[in-house]
Coordinates of N, CA and C in Angstrom, one line a residue:
X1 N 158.1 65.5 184.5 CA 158.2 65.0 183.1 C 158.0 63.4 183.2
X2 N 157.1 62.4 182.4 CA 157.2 61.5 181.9 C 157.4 61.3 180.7
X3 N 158.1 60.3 180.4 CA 158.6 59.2 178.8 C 158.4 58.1 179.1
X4 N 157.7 57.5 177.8 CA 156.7 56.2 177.8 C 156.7 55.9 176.0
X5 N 155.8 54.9 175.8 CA 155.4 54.9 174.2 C 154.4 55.4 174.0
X6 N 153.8 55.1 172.9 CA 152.6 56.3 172.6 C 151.4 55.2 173.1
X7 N 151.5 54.5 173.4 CA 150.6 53.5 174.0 C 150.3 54.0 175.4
X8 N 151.3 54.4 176.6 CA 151.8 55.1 177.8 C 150.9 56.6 177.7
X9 N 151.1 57.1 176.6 CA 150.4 58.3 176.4 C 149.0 58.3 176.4
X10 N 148.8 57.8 175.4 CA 147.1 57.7 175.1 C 146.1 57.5 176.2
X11 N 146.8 56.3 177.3 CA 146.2 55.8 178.2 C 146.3 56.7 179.2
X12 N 147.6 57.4 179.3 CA 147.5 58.8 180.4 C 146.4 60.1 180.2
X13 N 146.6 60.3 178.6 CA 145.6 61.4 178.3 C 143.8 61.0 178.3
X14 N 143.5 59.5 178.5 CA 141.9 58.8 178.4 C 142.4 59.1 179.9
X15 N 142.6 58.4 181.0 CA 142.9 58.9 182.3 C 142.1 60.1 182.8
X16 N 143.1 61.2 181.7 CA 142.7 62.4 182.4 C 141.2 62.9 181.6
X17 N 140.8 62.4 180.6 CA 139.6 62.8 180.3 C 138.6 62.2 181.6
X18 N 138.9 60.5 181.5 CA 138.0 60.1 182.5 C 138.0 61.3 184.0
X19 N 139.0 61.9 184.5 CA 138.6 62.4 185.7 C 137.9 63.2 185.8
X20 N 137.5 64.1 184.5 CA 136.5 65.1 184.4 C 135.2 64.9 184.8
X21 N 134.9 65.6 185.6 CA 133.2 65.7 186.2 C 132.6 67.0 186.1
X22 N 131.2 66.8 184.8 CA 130.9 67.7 184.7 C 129.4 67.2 184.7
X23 N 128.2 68.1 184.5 CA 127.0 67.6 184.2 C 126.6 67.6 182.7
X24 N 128.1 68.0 182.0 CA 127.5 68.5 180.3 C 128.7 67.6 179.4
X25 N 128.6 67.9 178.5 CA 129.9 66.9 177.4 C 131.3 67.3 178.3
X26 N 131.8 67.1 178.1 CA 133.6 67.0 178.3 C 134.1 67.5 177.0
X27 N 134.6 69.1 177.0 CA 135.2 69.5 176.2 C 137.0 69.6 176.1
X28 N 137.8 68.8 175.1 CA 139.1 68.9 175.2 C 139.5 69.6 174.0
X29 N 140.5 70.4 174.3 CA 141.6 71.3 173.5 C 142.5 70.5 173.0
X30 N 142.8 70.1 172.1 CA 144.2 69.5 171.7 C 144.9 71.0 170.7
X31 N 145.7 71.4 171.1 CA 146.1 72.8 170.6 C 147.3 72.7 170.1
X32 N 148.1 73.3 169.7 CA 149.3 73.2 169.2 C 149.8 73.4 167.8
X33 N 151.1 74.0 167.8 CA 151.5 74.4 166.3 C 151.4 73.8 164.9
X34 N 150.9 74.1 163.7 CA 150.5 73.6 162.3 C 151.9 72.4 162.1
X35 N 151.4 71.1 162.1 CA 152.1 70.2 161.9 C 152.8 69.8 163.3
X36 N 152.5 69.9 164.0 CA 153.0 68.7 165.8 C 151.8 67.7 165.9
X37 N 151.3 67.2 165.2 CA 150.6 66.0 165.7 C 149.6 65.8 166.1
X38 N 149.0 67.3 166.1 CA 147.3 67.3 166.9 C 146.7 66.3 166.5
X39 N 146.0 66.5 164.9 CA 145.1 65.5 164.6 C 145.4 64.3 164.6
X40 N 146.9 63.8 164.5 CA 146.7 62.3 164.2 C 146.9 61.9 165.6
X41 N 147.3 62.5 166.9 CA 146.7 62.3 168.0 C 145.4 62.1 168.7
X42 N 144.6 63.7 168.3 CA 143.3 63.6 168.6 C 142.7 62.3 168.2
X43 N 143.2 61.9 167.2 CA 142.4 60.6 166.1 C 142.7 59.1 167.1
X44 N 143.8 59.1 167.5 CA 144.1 57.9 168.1 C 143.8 57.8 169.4
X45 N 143.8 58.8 170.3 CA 142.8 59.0 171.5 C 141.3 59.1 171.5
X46 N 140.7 59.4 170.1 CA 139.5 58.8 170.3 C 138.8 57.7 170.2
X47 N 139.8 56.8 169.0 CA 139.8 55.1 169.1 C 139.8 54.6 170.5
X48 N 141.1 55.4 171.6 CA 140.9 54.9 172.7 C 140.0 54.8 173.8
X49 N 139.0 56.1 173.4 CA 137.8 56.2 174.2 C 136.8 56.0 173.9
X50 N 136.7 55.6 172.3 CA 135.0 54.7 172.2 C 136.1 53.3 172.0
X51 N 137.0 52.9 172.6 CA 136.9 52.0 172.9 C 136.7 51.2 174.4
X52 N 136.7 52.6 175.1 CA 136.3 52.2 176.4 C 135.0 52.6 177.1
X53 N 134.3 52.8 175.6 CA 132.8 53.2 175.8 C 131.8 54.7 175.6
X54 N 133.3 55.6 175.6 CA 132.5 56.9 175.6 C 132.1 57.1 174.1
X55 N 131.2 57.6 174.4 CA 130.6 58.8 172.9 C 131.4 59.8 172.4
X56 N 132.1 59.8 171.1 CA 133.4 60.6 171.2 C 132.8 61.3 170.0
X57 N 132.9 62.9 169.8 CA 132.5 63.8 169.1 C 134.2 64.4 168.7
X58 N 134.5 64.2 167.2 CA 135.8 64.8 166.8 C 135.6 65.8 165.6
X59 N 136.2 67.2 165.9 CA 136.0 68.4 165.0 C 136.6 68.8 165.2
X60 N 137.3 69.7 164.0 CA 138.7 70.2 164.3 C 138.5 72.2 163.5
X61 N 139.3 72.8 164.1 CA 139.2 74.4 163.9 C 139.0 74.2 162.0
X62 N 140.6 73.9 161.6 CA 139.8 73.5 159.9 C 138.4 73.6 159.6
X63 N 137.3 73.1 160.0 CA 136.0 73.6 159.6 C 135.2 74.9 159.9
X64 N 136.1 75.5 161.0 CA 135.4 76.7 161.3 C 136.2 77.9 160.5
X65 N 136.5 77.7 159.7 CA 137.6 78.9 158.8 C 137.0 80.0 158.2
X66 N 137.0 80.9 158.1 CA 135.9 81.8 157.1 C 136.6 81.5 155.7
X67 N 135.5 81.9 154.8 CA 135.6 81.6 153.5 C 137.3 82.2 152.7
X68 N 137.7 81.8 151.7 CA 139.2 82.5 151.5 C 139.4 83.7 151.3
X69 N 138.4 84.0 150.4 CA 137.8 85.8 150.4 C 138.0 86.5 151.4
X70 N 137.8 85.8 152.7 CA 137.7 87.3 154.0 C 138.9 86.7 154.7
X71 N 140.0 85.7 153.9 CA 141.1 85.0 155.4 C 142.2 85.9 155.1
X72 N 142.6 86.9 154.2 CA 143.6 87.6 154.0 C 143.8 88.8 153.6
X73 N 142.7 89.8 154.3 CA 142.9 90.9 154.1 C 144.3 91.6 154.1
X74 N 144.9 91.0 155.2 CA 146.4 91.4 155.3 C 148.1 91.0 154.5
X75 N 147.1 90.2 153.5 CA 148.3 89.5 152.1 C 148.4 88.2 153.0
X76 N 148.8 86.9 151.8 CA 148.7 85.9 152.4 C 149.1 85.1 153.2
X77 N 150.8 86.1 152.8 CA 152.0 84.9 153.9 C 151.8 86.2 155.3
X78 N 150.8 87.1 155.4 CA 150.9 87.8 156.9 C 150.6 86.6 158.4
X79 N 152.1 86.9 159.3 CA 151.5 86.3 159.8 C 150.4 87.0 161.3
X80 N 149.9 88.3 161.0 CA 148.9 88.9 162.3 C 147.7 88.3 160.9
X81 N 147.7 88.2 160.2 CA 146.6 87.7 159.2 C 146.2 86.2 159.4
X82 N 146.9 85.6 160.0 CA 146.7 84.3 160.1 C 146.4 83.7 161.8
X83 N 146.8 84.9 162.5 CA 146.3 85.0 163.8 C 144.5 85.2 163.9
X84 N 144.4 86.5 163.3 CA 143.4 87.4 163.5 C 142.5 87.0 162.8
X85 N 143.0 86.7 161.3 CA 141.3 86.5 160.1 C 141.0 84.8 159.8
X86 N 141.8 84.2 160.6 CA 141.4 83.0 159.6 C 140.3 82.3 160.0
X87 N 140.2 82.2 161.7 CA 138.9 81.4 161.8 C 137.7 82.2 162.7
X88 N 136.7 81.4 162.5 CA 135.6 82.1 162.8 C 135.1 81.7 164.5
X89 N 135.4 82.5 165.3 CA 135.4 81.7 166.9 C 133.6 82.2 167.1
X90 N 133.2 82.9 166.8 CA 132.1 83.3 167.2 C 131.1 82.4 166.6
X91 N 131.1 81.8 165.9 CA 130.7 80.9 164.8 C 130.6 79.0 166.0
X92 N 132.3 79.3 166.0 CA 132.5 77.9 167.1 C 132.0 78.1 168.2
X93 N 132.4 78.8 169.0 CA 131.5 79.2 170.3 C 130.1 78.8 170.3
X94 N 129.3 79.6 169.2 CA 127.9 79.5 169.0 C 127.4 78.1 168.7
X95 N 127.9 77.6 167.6 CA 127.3 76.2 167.3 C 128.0 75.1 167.9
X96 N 129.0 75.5 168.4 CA 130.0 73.8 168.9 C 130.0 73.8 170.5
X97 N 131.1 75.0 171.0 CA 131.2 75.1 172.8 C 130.6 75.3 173.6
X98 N 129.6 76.5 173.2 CA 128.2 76.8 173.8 C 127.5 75.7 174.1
X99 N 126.6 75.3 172.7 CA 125.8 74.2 173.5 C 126.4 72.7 173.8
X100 N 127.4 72.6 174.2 CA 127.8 71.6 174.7 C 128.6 71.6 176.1
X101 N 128.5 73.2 176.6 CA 129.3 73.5 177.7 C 127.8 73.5 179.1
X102 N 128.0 74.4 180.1 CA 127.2 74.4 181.3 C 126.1 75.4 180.7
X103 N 124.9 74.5 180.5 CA 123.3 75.6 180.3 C 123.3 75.2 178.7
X104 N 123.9 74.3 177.9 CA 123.7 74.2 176.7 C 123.2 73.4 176.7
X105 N 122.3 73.1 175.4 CA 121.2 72.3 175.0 C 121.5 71.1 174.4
X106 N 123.0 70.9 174.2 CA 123.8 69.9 174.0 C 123.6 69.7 172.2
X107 N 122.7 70.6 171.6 CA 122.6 70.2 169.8 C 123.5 71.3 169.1
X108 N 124.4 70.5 168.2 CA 125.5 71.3 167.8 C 125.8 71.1 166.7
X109 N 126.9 71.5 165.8 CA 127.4 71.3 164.6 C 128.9 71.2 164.7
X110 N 128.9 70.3 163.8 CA 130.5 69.8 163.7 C 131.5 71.2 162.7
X111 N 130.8 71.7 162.2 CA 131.6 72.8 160.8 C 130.5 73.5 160.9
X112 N 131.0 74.9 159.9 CA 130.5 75.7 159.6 C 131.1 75.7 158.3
X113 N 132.1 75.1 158.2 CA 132.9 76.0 156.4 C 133.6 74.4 155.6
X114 N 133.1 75.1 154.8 CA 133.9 73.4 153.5 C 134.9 73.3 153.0
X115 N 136.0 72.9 153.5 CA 137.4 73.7 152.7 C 137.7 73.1 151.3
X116 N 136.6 71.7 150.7 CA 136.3 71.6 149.1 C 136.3 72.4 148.4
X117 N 134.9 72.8 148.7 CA 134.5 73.7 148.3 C 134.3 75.4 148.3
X118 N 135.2 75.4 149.7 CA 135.7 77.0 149.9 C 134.1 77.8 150.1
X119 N 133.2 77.6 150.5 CA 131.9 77.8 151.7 C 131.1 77.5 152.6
X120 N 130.2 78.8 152.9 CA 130.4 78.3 154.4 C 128.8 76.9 154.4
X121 N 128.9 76.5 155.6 CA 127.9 74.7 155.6 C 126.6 75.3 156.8
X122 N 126.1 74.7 156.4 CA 124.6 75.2 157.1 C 124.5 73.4 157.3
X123 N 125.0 72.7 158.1 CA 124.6 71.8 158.5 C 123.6 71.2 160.0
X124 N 122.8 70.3 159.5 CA 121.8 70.0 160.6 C 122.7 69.4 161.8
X125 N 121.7 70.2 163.0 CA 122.5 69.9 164.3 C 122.1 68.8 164.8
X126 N 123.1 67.5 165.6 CA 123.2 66.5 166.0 C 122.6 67.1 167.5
X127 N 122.4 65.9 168.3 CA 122.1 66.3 169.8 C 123.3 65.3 170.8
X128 N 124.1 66.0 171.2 CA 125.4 65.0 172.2 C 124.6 64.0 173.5
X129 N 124.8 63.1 173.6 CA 124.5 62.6 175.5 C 125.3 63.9 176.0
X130 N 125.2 63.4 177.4 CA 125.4 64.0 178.5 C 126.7 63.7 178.8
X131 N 127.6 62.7 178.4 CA 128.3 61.9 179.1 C 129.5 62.2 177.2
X132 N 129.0 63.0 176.6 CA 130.0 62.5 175.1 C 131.4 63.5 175.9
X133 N 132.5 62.9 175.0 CA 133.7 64.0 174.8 C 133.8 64.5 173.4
X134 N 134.1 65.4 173.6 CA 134.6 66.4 172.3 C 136.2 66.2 172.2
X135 N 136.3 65.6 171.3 CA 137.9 66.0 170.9 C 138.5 67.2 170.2
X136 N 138.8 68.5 169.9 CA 139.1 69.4 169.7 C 140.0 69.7 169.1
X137 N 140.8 69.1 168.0 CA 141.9 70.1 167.4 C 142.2 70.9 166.6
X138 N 143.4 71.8 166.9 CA 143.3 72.9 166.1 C 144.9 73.9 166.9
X139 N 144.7 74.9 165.9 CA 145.8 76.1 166.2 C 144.9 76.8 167.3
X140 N 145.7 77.8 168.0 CA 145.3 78.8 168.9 C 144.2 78.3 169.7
X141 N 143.8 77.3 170.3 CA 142.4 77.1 170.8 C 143.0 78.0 172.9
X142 N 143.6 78.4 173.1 CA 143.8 79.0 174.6 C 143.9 80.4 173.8
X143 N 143.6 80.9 173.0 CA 143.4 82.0 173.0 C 142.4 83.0 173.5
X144 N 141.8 83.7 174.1 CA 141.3 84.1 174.8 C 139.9 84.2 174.4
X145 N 139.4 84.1 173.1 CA 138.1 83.7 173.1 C 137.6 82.4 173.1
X146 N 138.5 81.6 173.5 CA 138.3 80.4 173.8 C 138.7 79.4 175.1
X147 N 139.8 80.1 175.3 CA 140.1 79.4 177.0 C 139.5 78.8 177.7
X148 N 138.2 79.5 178.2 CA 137.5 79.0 179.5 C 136.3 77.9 179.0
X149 N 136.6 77.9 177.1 CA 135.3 77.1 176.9 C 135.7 75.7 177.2
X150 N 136.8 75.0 177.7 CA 137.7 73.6 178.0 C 137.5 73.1 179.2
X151 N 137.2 71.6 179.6 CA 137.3 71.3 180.5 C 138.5 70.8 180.8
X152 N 139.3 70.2 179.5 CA 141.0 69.6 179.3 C 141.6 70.4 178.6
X153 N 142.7 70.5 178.4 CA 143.2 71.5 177.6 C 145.1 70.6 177.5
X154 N 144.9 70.3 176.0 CA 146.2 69.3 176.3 C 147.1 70.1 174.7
X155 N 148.1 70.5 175.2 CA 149.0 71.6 174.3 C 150.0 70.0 173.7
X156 N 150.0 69.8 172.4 CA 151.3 69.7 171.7 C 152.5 70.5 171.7
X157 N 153.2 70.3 171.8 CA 155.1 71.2 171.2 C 155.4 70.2 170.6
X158 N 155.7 71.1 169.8 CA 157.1 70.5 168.5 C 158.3 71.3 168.4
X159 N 159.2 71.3 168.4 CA 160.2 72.3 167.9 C 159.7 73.2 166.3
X160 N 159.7 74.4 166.5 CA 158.9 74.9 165.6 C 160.0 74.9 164.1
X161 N 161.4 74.2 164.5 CA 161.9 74.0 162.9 C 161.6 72.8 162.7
X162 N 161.2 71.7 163.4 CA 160.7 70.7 162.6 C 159.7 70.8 162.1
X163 N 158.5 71.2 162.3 CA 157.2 71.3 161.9 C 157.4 72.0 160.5
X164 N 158.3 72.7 160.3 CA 158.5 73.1 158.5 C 159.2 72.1 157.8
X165 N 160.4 70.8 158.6 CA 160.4 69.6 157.5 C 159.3 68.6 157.6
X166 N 158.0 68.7 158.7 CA 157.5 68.0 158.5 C 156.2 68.5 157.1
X167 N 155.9 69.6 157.4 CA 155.4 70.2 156.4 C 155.6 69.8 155.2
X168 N 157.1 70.3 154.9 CA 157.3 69.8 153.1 C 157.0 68.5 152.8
X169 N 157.3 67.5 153.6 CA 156.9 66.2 153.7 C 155.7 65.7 153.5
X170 N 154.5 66.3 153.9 CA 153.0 66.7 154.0 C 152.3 67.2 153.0
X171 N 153.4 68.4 152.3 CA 152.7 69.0 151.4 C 153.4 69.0 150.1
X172 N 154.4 67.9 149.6 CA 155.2 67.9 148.5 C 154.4 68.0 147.5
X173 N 153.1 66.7 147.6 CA 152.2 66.7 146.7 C 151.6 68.3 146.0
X174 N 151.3 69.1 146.8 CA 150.8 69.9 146.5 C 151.3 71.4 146.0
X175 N 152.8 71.2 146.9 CA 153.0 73.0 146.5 C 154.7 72.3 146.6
X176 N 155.9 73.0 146.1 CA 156.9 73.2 146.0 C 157.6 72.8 147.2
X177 N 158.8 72.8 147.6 CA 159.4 72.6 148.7 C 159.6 74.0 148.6
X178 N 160.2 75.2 148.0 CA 160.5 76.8 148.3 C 159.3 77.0 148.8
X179 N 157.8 76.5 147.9 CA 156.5 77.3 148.4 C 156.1 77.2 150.0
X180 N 156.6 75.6 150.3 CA 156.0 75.9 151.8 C 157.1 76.3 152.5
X181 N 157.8 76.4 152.8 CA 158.9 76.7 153.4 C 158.5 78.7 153.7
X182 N 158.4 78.9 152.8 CA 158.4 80.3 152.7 C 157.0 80.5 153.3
X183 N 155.7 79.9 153.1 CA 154.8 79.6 153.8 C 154.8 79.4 155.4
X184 N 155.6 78.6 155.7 CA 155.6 78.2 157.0 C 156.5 79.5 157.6
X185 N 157.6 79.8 157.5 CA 158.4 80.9 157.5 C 158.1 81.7 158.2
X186 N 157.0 82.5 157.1 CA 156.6 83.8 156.8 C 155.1 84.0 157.7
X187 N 154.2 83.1 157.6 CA 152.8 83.3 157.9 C 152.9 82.2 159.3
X188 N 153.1 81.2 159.5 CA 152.5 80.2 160.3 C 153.5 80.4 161.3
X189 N 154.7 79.9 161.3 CA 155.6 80.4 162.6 C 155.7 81.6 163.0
X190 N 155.9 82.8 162.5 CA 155.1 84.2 163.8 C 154.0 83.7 164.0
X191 N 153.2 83.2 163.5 CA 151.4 83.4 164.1 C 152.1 82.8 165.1
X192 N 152.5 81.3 165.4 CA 152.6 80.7 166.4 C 153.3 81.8 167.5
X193 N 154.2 82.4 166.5 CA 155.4 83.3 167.9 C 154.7 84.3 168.5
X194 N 153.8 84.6 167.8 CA 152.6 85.9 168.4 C 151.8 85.6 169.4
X195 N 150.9 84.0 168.5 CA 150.5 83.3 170.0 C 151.0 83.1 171.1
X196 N 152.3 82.8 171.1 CA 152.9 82.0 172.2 C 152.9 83.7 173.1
X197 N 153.2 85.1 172.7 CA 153.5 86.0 173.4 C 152.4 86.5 173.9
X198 N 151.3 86.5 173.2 CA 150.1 86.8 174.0 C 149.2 85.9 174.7
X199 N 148.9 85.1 174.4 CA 148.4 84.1 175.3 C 148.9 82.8 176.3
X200 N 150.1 82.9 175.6 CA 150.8 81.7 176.5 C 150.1 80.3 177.1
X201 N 150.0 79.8 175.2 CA 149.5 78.4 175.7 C 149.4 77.7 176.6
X202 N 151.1 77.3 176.9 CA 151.7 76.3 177.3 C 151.6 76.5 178.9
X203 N 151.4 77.8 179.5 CA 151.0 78.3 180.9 C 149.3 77.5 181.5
X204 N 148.7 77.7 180.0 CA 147.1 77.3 180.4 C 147.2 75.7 180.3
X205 N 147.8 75.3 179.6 CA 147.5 73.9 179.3 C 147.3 72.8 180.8
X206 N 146.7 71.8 180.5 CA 146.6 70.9 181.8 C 147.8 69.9 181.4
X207 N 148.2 69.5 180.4 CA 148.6 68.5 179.8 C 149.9 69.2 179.0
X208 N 151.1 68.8 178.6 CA 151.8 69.4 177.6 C 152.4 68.0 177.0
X209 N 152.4 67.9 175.8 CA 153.0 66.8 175.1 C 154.1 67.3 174.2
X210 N 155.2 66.7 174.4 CA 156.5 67.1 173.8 C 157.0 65.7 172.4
X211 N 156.3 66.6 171.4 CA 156.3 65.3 170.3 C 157.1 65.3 169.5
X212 N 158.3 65.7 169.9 CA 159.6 65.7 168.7 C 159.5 64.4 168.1
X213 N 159.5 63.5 168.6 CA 159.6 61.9 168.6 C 158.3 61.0 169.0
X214 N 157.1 61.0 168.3 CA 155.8 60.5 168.2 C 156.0 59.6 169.4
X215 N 156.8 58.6 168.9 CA 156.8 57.3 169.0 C 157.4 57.1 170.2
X216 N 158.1 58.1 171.3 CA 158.8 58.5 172.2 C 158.4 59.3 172.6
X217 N 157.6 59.9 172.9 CA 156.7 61.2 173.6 C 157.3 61.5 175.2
X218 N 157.2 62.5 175.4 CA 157.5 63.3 176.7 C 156.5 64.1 176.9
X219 N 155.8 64.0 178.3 CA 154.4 64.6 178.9 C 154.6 65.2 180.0
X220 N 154.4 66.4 180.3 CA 154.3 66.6 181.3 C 152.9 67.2 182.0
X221 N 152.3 66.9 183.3 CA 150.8 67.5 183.5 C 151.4 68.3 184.2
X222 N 150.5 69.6 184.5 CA 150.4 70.6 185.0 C 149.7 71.1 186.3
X223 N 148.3 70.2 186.0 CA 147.9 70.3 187.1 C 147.3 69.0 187.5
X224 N 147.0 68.8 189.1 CA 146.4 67.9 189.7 C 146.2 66.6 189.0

């Protein structure tokens, strides 16, 4: 275990991207439960690395969502519904990991779905260097149709009761404090407890960041 500032972090986690040797982009997982900090991490780690030169590609699962129509066949607060239907991996695979992994042609797309607008995006594909990172975040990304698409794989934890006051805090604007609560509850924490029993994030991860306390962080690596 290491504890440092988030300054200590960022520069540990550019570190470990830098060691990556591949002949294609550098794909990273930032994974972890709805509300621990993925994105406003992913976001600050990639300031860190186009500021040290790299070409940084940032997309997060949010774009790959299928439309709302097909996310809940199984009622809305389900949480195997929220496992199973929400995003589209065949979609990511195809246009994001694929060609940016070993034998890809490196031209990709950032999204597939608009969540403005609630459809799906037929956007024109960009072409990556050789040398870009992908920053990655999102829910479930070690799940098994996605595992081996990573060259890093760096898991968030949060305590999964804080992530419901962080939520209400997040989403006051928008929905009730009963509505998310019951939200988070019912649908998002089993998903997480389903994940955690089938796939076992935190086993695959290279990296594990323990973000009860942003601004105080605790890391532990995993491997080498």
């Amino acid at each position: 275990m290491n504890q440092g500032t988030r300054e200590d972090l960022l520069d540990r986690l550019a570190a470990a991207v830098g060691s990556v040797s591949v002949e294609h982009p550098t794909r990273v997982a930032i994974d972890g439960p709805p509300a621990a900090g993925k994105t406003t991490l992913a976001d600050e780690l990639a300031l860190v690395l186009r500021a040290q030169g790299y070409d940084v590609i940032r997309a997060t699962i949010d774009d790959f969502l299928f439309p709302r129509a097909q996310r809940y066949p199984r009622g809305e607060y389900s949480a195997e519904g929220c496992y199973f239907d929400t995003h589209d991996y065949d979609a990511l695979n195809r246009v994001l990991l694929d060609p940016l992994g070993p034998g890809g042609d490196r031209r990709f797309q950032h999204a597939v779905y608009d969540r403005t607008a609630d459809t799906v995006l037929s956007s024109p594909a960009a072409t990556a260097s050789v040398n870009a990172v992908l920053l990655f975040d999102g829910v479930f990304l070690m799940r098994p149709e996605l595992v081996d698409r990573w060259e890093l794989r760096i898991f968030v934890s949060t305590a999964l009761e804080k992530i419901v006051d962080r939520a209400v805090i997040r989403e006051r604007q928008m929905s009730s404090q009963d509505e998310v609560e019951r939200r988070w509850r019912e649908r998002y924490i089993p998903s997480q407890q389903l994940y955690f029993a089938t796939a076992h994030p935190a086993d695959r991860a290279d990296i594990i960041v323990h973000n009860d306390e942003p601004q105080q962080p605790v890391w532990e690596t995993r491997t080498p």
